[in-house]
Structure formats: structure tokens, C-alpha cells
XYZ file of C-alpha atoms in Angstrom:
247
model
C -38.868 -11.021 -18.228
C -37.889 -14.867 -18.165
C -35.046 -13.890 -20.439
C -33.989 -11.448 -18.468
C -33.872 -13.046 -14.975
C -32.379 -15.826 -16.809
C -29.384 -14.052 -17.534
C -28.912 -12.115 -14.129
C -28.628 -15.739 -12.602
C -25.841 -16.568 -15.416
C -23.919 -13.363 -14.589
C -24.168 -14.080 -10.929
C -23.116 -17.811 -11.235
C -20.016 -16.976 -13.701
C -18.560 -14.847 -11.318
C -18.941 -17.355 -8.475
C -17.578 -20.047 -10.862
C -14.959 -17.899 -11.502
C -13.491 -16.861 -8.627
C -14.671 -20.598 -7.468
C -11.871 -22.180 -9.974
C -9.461 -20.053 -11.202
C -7.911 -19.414 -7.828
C -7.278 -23.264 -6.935
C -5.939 -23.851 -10.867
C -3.284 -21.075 -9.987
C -2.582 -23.044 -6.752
C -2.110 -26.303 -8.869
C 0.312 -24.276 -10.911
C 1.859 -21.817 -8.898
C 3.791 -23.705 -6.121
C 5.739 -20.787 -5.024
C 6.204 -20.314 -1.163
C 5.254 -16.614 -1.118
C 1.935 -17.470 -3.059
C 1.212 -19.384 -0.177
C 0.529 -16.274 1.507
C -1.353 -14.727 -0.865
C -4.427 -17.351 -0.341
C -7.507 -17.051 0.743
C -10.284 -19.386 2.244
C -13.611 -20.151 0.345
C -15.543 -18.670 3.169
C -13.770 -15.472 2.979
C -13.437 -15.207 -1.031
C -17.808 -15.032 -1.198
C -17.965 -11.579 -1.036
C -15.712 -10.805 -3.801
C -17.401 -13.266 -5.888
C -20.738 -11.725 -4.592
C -20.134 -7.956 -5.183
C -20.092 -8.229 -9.172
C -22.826 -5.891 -9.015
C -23.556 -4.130 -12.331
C -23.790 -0.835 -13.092
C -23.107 2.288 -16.025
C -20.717 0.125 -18.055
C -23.482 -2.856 -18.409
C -26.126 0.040 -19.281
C -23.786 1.283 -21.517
C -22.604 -1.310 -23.731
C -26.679 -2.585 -24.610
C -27.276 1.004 -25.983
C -23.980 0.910 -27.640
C -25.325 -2.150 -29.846
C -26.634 -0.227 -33.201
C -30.705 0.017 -33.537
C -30.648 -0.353 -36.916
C -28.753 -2.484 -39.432
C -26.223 -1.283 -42.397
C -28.950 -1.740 -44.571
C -30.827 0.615 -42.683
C -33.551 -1.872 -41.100
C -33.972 -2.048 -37.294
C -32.591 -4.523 -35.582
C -34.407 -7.769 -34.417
C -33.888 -8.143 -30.339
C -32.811 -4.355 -29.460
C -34.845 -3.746 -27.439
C -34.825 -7.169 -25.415
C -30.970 -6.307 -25.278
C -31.310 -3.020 -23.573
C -34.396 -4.280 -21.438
C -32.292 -7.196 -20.352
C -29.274 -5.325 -19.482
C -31.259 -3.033 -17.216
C -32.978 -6.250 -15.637
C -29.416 -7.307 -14.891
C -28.359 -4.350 -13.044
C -31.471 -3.873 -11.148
C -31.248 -7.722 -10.205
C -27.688 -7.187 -8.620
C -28.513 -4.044 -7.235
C -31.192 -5.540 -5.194
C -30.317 -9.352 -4.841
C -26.787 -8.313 -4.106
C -26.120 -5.407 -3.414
C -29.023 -5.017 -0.510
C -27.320 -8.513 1.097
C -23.832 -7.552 0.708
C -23.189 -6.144 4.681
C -25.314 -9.772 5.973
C -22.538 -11.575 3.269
C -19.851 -9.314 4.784
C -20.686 -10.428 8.121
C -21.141 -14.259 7.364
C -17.532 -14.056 6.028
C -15.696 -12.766 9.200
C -14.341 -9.988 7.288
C -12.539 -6.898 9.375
C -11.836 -3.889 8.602
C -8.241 -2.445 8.097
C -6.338 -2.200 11.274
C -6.279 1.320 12.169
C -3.852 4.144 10.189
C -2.922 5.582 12.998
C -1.835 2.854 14.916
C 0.200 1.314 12.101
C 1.889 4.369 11.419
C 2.658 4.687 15.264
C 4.289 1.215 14.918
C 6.259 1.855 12.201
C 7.649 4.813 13.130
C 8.693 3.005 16.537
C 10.162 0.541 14.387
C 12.456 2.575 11.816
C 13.746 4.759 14.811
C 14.558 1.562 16.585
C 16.484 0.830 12.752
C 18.074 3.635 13.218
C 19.270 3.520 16.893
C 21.054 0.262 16.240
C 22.937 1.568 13.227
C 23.294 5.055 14.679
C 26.954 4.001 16.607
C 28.364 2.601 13.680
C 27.990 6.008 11.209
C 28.879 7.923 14.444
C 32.201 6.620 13.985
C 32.297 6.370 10.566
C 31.486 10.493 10.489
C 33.827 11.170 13.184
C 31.090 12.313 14.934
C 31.214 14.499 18.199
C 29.994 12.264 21.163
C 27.857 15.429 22.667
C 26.119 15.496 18.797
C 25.816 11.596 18.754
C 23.994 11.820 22.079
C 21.458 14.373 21.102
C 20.692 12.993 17.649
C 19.981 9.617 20.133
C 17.801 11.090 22.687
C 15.492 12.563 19.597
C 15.000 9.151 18.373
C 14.024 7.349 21.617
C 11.534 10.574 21.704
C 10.276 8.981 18.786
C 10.390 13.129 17.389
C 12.944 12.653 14.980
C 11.352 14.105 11.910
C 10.050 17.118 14.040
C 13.517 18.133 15.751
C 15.263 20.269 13.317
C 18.968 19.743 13.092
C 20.902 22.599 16.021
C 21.918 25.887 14.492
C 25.228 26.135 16.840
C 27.799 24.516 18.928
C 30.240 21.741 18.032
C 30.146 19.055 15.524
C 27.123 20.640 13.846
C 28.058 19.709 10.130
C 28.611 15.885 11.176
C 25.731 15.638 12.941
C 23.811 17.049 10.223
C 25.807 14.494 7.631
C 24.495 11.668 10.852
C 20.983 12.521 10.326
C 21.355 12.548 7.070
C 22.860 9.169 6.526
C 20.160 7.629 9.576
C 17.111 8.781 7.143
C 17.993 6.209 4.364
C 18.249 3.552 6.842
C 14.844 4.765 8.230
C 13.541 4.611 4.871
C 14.792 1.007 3.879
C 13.084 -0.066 7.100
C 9.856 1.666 6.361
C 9.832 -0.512 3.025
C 10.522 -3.292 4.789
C 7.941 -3.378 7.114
C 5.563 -2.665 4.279
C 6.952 -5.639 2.215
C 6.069 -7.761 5.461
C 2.452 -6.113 5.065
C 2.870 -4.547 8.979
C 1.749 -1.651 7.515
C 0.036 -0.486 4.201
C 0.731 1.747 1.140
C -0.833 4.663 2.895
C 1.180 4.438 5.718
C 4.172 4.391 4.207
C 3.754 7.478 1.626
C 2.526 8.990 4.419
C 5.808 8.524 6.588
C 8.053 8.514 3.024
C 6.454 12.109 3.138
C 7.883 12.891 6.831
C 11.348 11.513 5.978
C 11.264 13.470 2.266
C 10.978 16.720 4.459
C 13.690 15.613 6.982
C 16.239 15.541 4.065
C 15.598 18.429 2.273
C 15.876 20.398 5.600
C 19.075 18.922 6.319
C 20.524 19.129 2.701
C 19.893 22.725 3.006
C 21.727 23.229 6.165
C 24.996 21.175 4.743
C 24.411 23.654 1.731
C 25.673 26.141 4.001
C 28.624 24.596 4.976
C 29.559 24.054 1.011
C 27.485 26.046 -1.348
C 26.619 23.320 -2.977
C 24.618 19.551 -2.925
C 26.513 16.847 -0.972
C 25.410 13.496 -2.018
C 24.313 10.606 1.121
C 27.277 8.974 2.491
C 25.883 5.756 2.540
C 23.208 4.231 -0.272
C 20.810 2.880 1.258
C 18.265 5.986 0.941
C 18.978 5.833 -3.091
C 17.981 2.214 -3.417
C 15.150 2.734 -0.927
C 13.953 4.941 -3.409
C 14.521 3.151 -6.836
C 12.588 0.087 -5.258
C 9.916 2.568 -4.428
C 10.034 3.935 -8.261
C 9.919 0.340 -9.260
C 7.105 -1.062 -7.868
């Protein structure tokens, strides 16, 4: 039992020691700016260091080790092996795993700002992308000033992705192209604003999603105009998306 208790306190203290050390010996070495951002205070790296909590995999690997040697006679400590690796994960379990929230607390630690809210934000934030650029590929589409005001007024709605593009009346297939060409803007600030962690990964598959539909309805429509696939005026939504496929 000594032997086993023995080594729960080792595990515990090497991960402690760990994440205690190897952190500040990548700060000694790593002088970037941008990993500058990426730190962390001691106070709020503890309950990393104290959730190494063991579990199946421990279990596991100690009844993995043979019972018997390739001469065929058992071998000498099995048993202390599996015993110990079970004292190990019951010793986490309890110690801490049971003072984990009270370690969580001690730390400061929040939770994540709210989904919701950050996908509210960034959606206010790639329409206002797209109303500054929206004059510019107005005129660069020869767009009808009746279609450039309506595409406009959807945005400040902030209902963009849920106003389909108009069936009838004048410049329809350049306002379609408009919307069209406004999405890959959209989308290169929607990775934006998750580069500058405003929102997270969740957010923006979830919005990517929104935008994804957008396009495909419009494509469709300019389908009808052509009978056939028109490629984006402008480039930004292809290298929105090959960063995306890159990361």
C-alpha cells in the first residue's frame, strides 16, 4: 500500500513539475511576439497540471504487462503492478478529481463567453465588412443603384444570409453576381475575427455554414442566366477557403 501511494504522489508531482518547467524553458527559447500571447499565469496553469487524473489507459497498460515469463514462470511483482496501477487511479480520482471545481475556483477560471453572443458579434462585424466594400463591387459590376440599395438595406438588417436573392425586376443578374462577390469578403472577415480569437472554431463553422448556403443559392440562380457555373469575380472567398483547408 506504501508502494502504491508512493507512486500516486510521483505521478501527481511529475505533472506539476511538468507543466511547472517546460512552459517557462519554451519562453527562454521562444521569443516570438505572438507567443507572448499564448502565456499563461502560474495561478491559472494549476488546474491543468491538477486534472492528470488517471483512468482506462493506466488500468490498461498494468494488465497488458505479461503474467508469466517466456520460460513459462510467473512473473515476480504482477500483481503489485496491477494493484498499484489501480491505487493510482483511485488516488486521482478522489484526491483530484473530488477537488478539481474548489481548484477551478481558486484559479479564477471562466467559462467560454457565450456562443450566441459571439456569433451575434461576428455576424455584425462581417456585414459591417461587407457594407464598406459593397460601393466599390457596385461599380465594379455595373450594378443597378435600385439593386445596390436593396442588397444594402439587407445587410444593415443584419438578415443577409436569410434574404434570398429577388426573382424579378432590373439588374437581377448583377445583383446576384454583388452578393456573390460580398460573401467572400464576409468570409475573409469571419476568419479574421477568429484569428484575433473574438470568436471561436464553433462559431465560425457555424457561420462558414450560413455563408456555404448563401452561395450555393445564388450560384444556382446565375445558373439560370448561363446554364452553366460562373466562377467569383473577386478571390477572396477562394483563399478564405484554402486557409480554412490549411489549418
Amino acid at each position: 500500500m506504501v508502494t502504491a501511494l508512493l507512486v500516486g504522489g510521483v505521478v501527481i508531482a511529475t505533472r506539476l513539475l511538468w507543466l511547472y518547467s517546460v512552459p517557462y524553458l519554451l519562453r527562454a527559447v521562444d521569443r516570438r511576439p505572438v507567443q507572448r500571447t499564448l502565456r499563461s499565469g502560474a495561478r491559472e496553469r494549476f488546474p491543468v497540471a491538477w486534472s492528470g487524473v488517471r483512468g482506462a489507459v493506466s488500468l490498461a497498460a498494468a494488465l497488458g504487462v505479461p503474467a508469466t515469463t517466456a520460460a513459462g514462470r510467473p512473473l515476480e511483482g504482477h500483481g503489485l503492478v496491477v494493484f498499484t496501477a489501480v491505487a493510482v487511479i483511485l488516488v486521482t480520482l478522489v484526491v483530484q478529481g473530488t477537488t478539481m471545481p474548489a481548484v477551478i475556483r481558486w484559479a479564477g477560471l471562466h467559462g467560454d463567453a457565450d456562443e450566441t453572443s459571439e456569433e451575434r458579434r461576428a455576424h455584425r462585424q462581417i456585414v459591417t465588412a461587407a457594407l464598406e466594400v459593397l460601393p466599390d463591387y457596385a461599380d465594379r459590376l455595373d450594378t443597378p443603384p435600385e439593386t445596390t440599395d436593396a442588397i444594402r438595406s439587407e445587410l444593415r438588417q443584419y438578415a443577409a444570409e436569410d434574404a434570398g436573392p429577388p426573382d424579378t425586376g432590373p439588374g437581377v443578374r448583377t445583383g446576384l453576381e454583388l452578393r456573390r462577390a460580398l460573401i467572400g469578403v464576409k468570409r475573409s472577415a469571419l476568419i479574421r475575427l477568429r484569428d484575433q480569437r473574438i470568436i471561436d472554431d464553433i462559431v465560425l463553422r457555424r457561420l462558414q455554414a450560413v455563408l456555404d448556403s448563401e452561395e450555393i443559392r445564388i450560384e444556382l440562380a446565375l445558373r439560370a442566366f448561363t446554364g452553366r457555373s460562373l466562377s467569383p469575380p473577386a478571390g477572396d472567398t477562394a483563399d478564405a477557403r484554402s486557409r480554412v483547408a490549411g489549418e
